[in-house]
Amino acid sequence: TQSTRPQRILGAVQQNATRGDPRSVVRAIDQYCRNQEWAMNVGDEKGCILDSVVSEVNPATVLELGTYCGYSTVRIASLLPPHAKLITLEFNPEFAVIARQVIAWAGLEDKIQLVEGASGDLIPKMKEQFGVETFDLVFLDHWKDRYLPDTKLMEECGLLRKGSVLLADNVICPGTPEYLEFVRSSPRYESQYFKSHLEYTKVEDGLEKSVFLG
Ligand SMILES: Cn1ncc2cc([C@H](O)c3cccc(CNC(=O)c4cc(-c5ccc(F)cc5)cc(O)c4O)c3)ccc21
Ligand SMILES: [Mg+2]
């Protein structure tokens, strides 16, 4: 039977990456998606910007919206201090099955909690069910029309504190116009655009970093 793209990405990890070596997992996925078949990972160019923001924030708690195959999940978690935790939300069970195996191959199960479900349903349960106070860093990479409603929902649920950092992928391509307009015009956010390219292509894209001012 025909394999799926996420299954082929997992195969590339299992064939080319070293168990317990997160950076080799990241490298294996990038090489596969650049040379064999494109996939919607944040990729290496935007990934370097992601690395620098993670290192600067040095977060104890991270929320990722949209796991897909776990590329950015592993990339972020590999930079976290000991005892730091990353919660990643994935509604597509097929993606979740693959991402769990990619995370396991990287040896990062202890830092990462993958929760299956939709962000709109899970965000209100973060405090009671997952013992979260607030998030130091949120990486938005799920459906682009959910970035704004979920940001407002995180505010309403008291999950953001003064200084919490939101980092949003794809603000140019595919684009998140309503979200960009909101974070750039709201007095409660200080935003900065990091110009880059759509993963594995020359098409313009970028990341928007927005600090919640409380
Ligand atoms: C509610 N909820 N809660 C959790 C949750 C999780 C998911 C899934 O992880 C999921 C599934 C499908 C699509 C996405 C969003 N990603 C994209 O659509 C994307 C597209 C492109 C691109 C760019 C140019 C093209 F030509 C084609 C695709 C480049 C990119 O980097 C992307 O991130 C995310 C969905 C909703 C969820
Ligand atoms: Mg993306």
Coordinates of C-alpha atoms and ligand atoms in Angstrom, one line a residue:
T1 CA 0.0 0.0 0.0
Q2 CA 1.1 3.6 -0.7
S3 CA 3.0 5.3 2.1
T4 CA 2.1 8.9 3.2
R5 CA 4.5 11.8 3.1
P6 CA 4.8 11.9 6.9
Q7 CA 5.6 8.1 6.9
R8 CA 8.4 8.8 4.3
I9 CA 9.8 11.6 6.5
L10 CA 9.9 9.2 9.5
G11 CA 11.7 6.7 7.2
A12 CA 14.3 9.3 6.3
V13 CA 14.8 10.0 10.1
Q14 CA 15.2 6.2 10.9
Q15 CA 17.6 5.6 8.0
N16 CA 19.8 8.8 8.3
A17 CA 19.6 10.1 11.9
T18 CA 21.3 8.9 15.0
R19 CA 19.0 7.8 17.9
G20 CA 19.2 10.3 20.7
D21 CA 20.7 13.0 18.6
P22 CA 18.1 15.7 17.9
R23 CA 20.2 17.8 15.6
S24 CA 20.8 14.8 13.3
V25 CA 17.0 14.3 13.2
V26 CA 16.5 17.9 12.1
R27 CA 19.3 17.5 9.5
A28 CA 17.8 14.3 8.1
I29 CA 14.4 15.9 7.7
D30 CA 15.8 19.0 6.0
Q31 CA 17.9 16.9 3.6
Y32 CA 14.9 14.7 2.7
C33 CA 12.5 17.6 2.2
R34 CA 15.1 19.7 0.2
N35 CA 16.2 16.8 -2.0
Q36 CA 13.3 14.4 -2.3
E37 CA 9.9 16.0 -1.5
W38 CA 8.8 19.3 -0.1
A39 CA 7.0 19.3 3.3
M40 CA 5.6 22.0 5.5
N41 CA 8.4 21.9 8.2
V42 CA 9.6 25.4 9.3
G43 CA 12.9 24.3 7.7
D44 CA 16.5 25.3 8.2
E45 CA 16.5 29.0 7.2
K46 CA 13.5 30.0 9.4
G47 CA 14.7 27.3 11.8
C48 CA 17.9 29.3 12.5
I49 CA 15.7 32.3 13.4
L50 CA 13.6 30.0 15.6
D51 CA 16.7 28.8 17.3
S52 CA 17.9 32.3 18.1
V53 CA 14.5 33.3 19.6
V54 CA 14.4 30.1 21.7
S55 CA 17.9 30.7 23.0
E56 CA 17.2 34.4 23.8
V57 CA 13.9 33.5 25.6
N58 CA 15.4 30.4 27.3
P59 CA 11.8 29.3 28.1
A60 CA 10.8 27.0 31.0
T61 CA 7.4 26.4 29.4
V62 CA 6.7 26.3 25.6
L63 CA 3.4 25.8 23.7
E64 CA 3.5 24.7 20.0
L65 CA 0.4 24.9 17.9
G66 CA 0.7 22.4 15.1
T67 CA 3.1 19.5 15.5
Y68 CA 2.9 17.9 12.0
C69 CA 5.9 15.5 11.9
G70 CA 7.6 17.0 14.9
Y71 CA 10.4 18.9 13.1
S72 CA 10.1 22.2 15.0
T73 CA 9.1 20.3 18.2
V74 CA 12.4 18.5 18.2
R75 CA 14.3 21.7 17.0
I76 CA 12.9 23.7 19.9
A77 CA 13.2 21.0 22.6
S78 CA 16.8 20.4 21.7
L79 CA 17.6 23.9 22.9
L80 CA 15.6 23.9 26.2
P81 CA 17.2 24.0 29.6
P82 CA 16.9 20.9 31.9
H83 CA 13.3 20.5 33.4
A84 CA 11.8 22.8 30.8
K85 CA 8.7 21.5 29.2
L86 CA 7.2 21.8 25.7
I87 CA 3.5 21.0 25.1
T88 CA 2.6 20.5 21.4
L89 CA -1.0 20.3 20.1
E90 CA -1.9 18.2 17.0
F91 CA -5.4 17.4 15.9
N92 CA -4.5 15.1 13.0
P93 CA -4.0 11.5 14.4
E94 CA -1.9 10.4 11.4
F95 CA 0.5 13.3 12.0
A96 CA 0.5 12.6 15.8
V97 CA 1.5 8.9 15.2
I98 CA 4.5 10.0 13.1
A99 CA 5.5 12.9 15.4
R100 CA 5.6 10.6 18.4
Q101 CA 8.1 8.3 16.7
V102 CA 10.2 11.3 15.5
I103 CA 10.3 12.7 19.0
A104 CA 11.2 9.2 20.4
W105 CA 14.0 8.8 17.8
A106 CA 15.4 12.2 19.0
G107 CA 15.2 10.9 22.6
L108 CA 13.2 14.0 23.7
E109 CA 10.1 12.2 25.2
D110 CA 10.8 13.6 28.7
K111 CA 10.7 17.2 27.5
I112 CA 7.8 17.0 25.1
Q113 CA 4.1 16.3 25.7
L114 CA 2.2 15.8 22.5
V115 CA -1.5 16.3 23.1
E116 CA -4.0 15.2 20.4
G117 CA -6.8 17.6 19.8
A118 CA -7.8 21.0 18.4
S119 CA -6.2 24.1 19.9
G120 CA -9.5 25.8 20.5
D121 CA -10.7 22.9 22.7
L122 CA -7.3 22.3 24.5
I123 CA -6.2 25.8 25.3
P124 CA -9.0 26.3 27.9
K125 CA -7.9 23.1 29.6
M126 CA -4.2 23.9 29.8
K127 CA -4.2 25.1 33.4
E128 CA -6.4 22.4 35.0
Q129 CA -5.4 19.4 32.9
F130 CA -1.7 20.1 32.2
G131 CA -0.7 22.1 35.3
V132 CA 0.4 25.1 33.3
E133 CA 0.6 28.6 34.8
T134 CA 1.7 30.7 31.8
F135 CA 3.8 30.1 28.7
D136 CA 7.1 31.8 28.2
L137 CA 7.1 31.0 24.5
V138 CA 4.3 30.1 22.0
F139 CA 5.2 28.8 18.5
L140 CA 2.2 29.2 16.1
D141 CA 2.3 26.9 13.1
H142 CA -1.2 25.4 12.7
W143 CA -4.1 26.6 10.5
K144 CA -3.3 30.2 9.6
D145 CA -6.9 31.4 10.3
R146 CA -6.6 30.1 13.9
Y147 CA -3.6 32.2 14.9
L148 CA -5.7 35.3 15.9
P149 CA -8.6 33.5 17.6
D150 CA -6.2 31.3 19.5
T151 CA -4.0 34.2 20.6
K152 CA -7.1 36.0 22.0
L153 CA -8.1 32.7 23.7
M154 CA -4.7 32.3 25.3
E155 CA -5.1 35.9 26.7
E156 CA -8.6 35.2 28.0
C157 CA -7.4 32.0 29.7
G158 CA -4.6 33.8 31.4
L159 CA -1.9 31.8 29.7
L160 CA 0.2 34.8 28.7
R161 CA 2.2 36.9 31.1
K162 CA 4.1 40.2 30.8
G163 CA 7.0 39.2 28.5
S164 CA 5.5 36.0 27.0
V165 CA 6.8 35.7 23.4
L166 CA 4.6 34.6 20.5
L167 CA 6.5 33.4 17.4
A168 CA 4.4 32.9 14.3
D169 CA 5.4 30.9 11.2
N170 CA 4.1 31.7 7.6
V171 CA 3.0 35.3 8.2
I172 CA 3.7 36.0 4.5
C173 CA 3.2 32.6 2.8
P174 CA 0.5 31.2 3.1
G175 CA 0.0 34.4 5.2
T176 CA -1.9 35.4 8.3
P177 CA -3.2 38.9 7.5
E178 CA -5.7 39.3 10.4
Y179 CA -3.1 38.0 12.9
L180 CA -0.4 40.4 11.6
E181 CA -2.7 43.4 11.6
F182 CA -3.7 42.6 15.2
V183 CA -0.3 42.1 16.8
R184 CA 1.2 45.0 14.9
S185 CA -1.5 47.5 15.8
S186 CA -2.4 46.3 19.4
P187 CA -0.8 48.4 22.2
R188 CA -0.5 45.2 24.2
Y189 CA 2.1 43.6 21.8
E190 CA 5.5 44.7 20.6
S191 CA 6.1 43.0 17.2
Q192 CA 9.1 42.4 15.0
Y193 CA 9.2 40.8 11.6
F194 CA 12.1 38.4 10.6
K195 CA 12.2 38.2 6.8
S196 CA 13.2 34.8 5.4
H197 CA 11.9 32.3 2.8
L198 CA 9.3 29.6 2.6
E199 CA 11.0 26.3 3.7
Y200 CA 13.2 24.8 1.0
T201 CA 12.2 27.5 -1.6
K202 CA 13.1 31.0 -2.7
V203 CA 9.6 32.3 -2.1
E204 CA 9.5 35.1 0.6
D205 CA 8.1 34.2 4.0
G206 CA 8.9 35.2 7.5
L207 CA 8.4 34.8 11.2
E208 CA 6.7 37.5 13.4
K209 CA 7.9 37.7 17.0
S210 CA 5.4 39.4 19.3
V211 CA 6.0 40.1 23.0
F212 CA 2.9 40.3 25.2
L213 CA 3.2 43.5 27.3
G214 CA 0.5 42.5 29.8
Ligands
LIG1 C1 -6.8 23.7 15.3 N1 -5.5 22.9 15.4 N2 -5.0 22.5 16.6 C2 -3.9 21.8 16.3 C3 -3.7 21.7 14.9 C4 -2.8 21.1 14.1 C5 -2.9 21.2 12.7 C6 -2.0 20.5 11.8 O1 -0.6 20.5 12.3 C7 -1.9 21.1 10.4 C8 -2.5 20.5 9.3 C9 -2.4 21.1 8.1 C10 -1.9 22.4 7.9 C11 -1.4 23.0 9.1 C12 -0.9 24.5 9.0 N3 0.4 24.7 8.2 C13 0.2 25.1 7.0 O2 -0.9 25.2 6.4 C14 1.5 25.5 6.2 C15 1.4 25.6 4.8 C16 2.6 25.9 4.1 C17 2.5 26.0 2.6 C18 3.1 27.1 2.0 C19 3.1 27.2 0.6 C20 2.3 26.2 -0.1 F1 2.3 26.3 -1.5 C21 1.7 25.2 0.5 C22 1.8 25.1 1.9 C23 3.8 26.1 4.8 C24 3.8 26.0 6.2 O3 5.0 26.3 6.8 C25 2.7 25.7 6.9 O4 2.8 25.7 8.3 C26 -1.3 22.4 10.3 C27 -4.0 21.9 12.1 C28 -4.9 22.6 13.0 C29 -4.8 22.4 14.3
MG2 MG 4.6 26.5 8.9

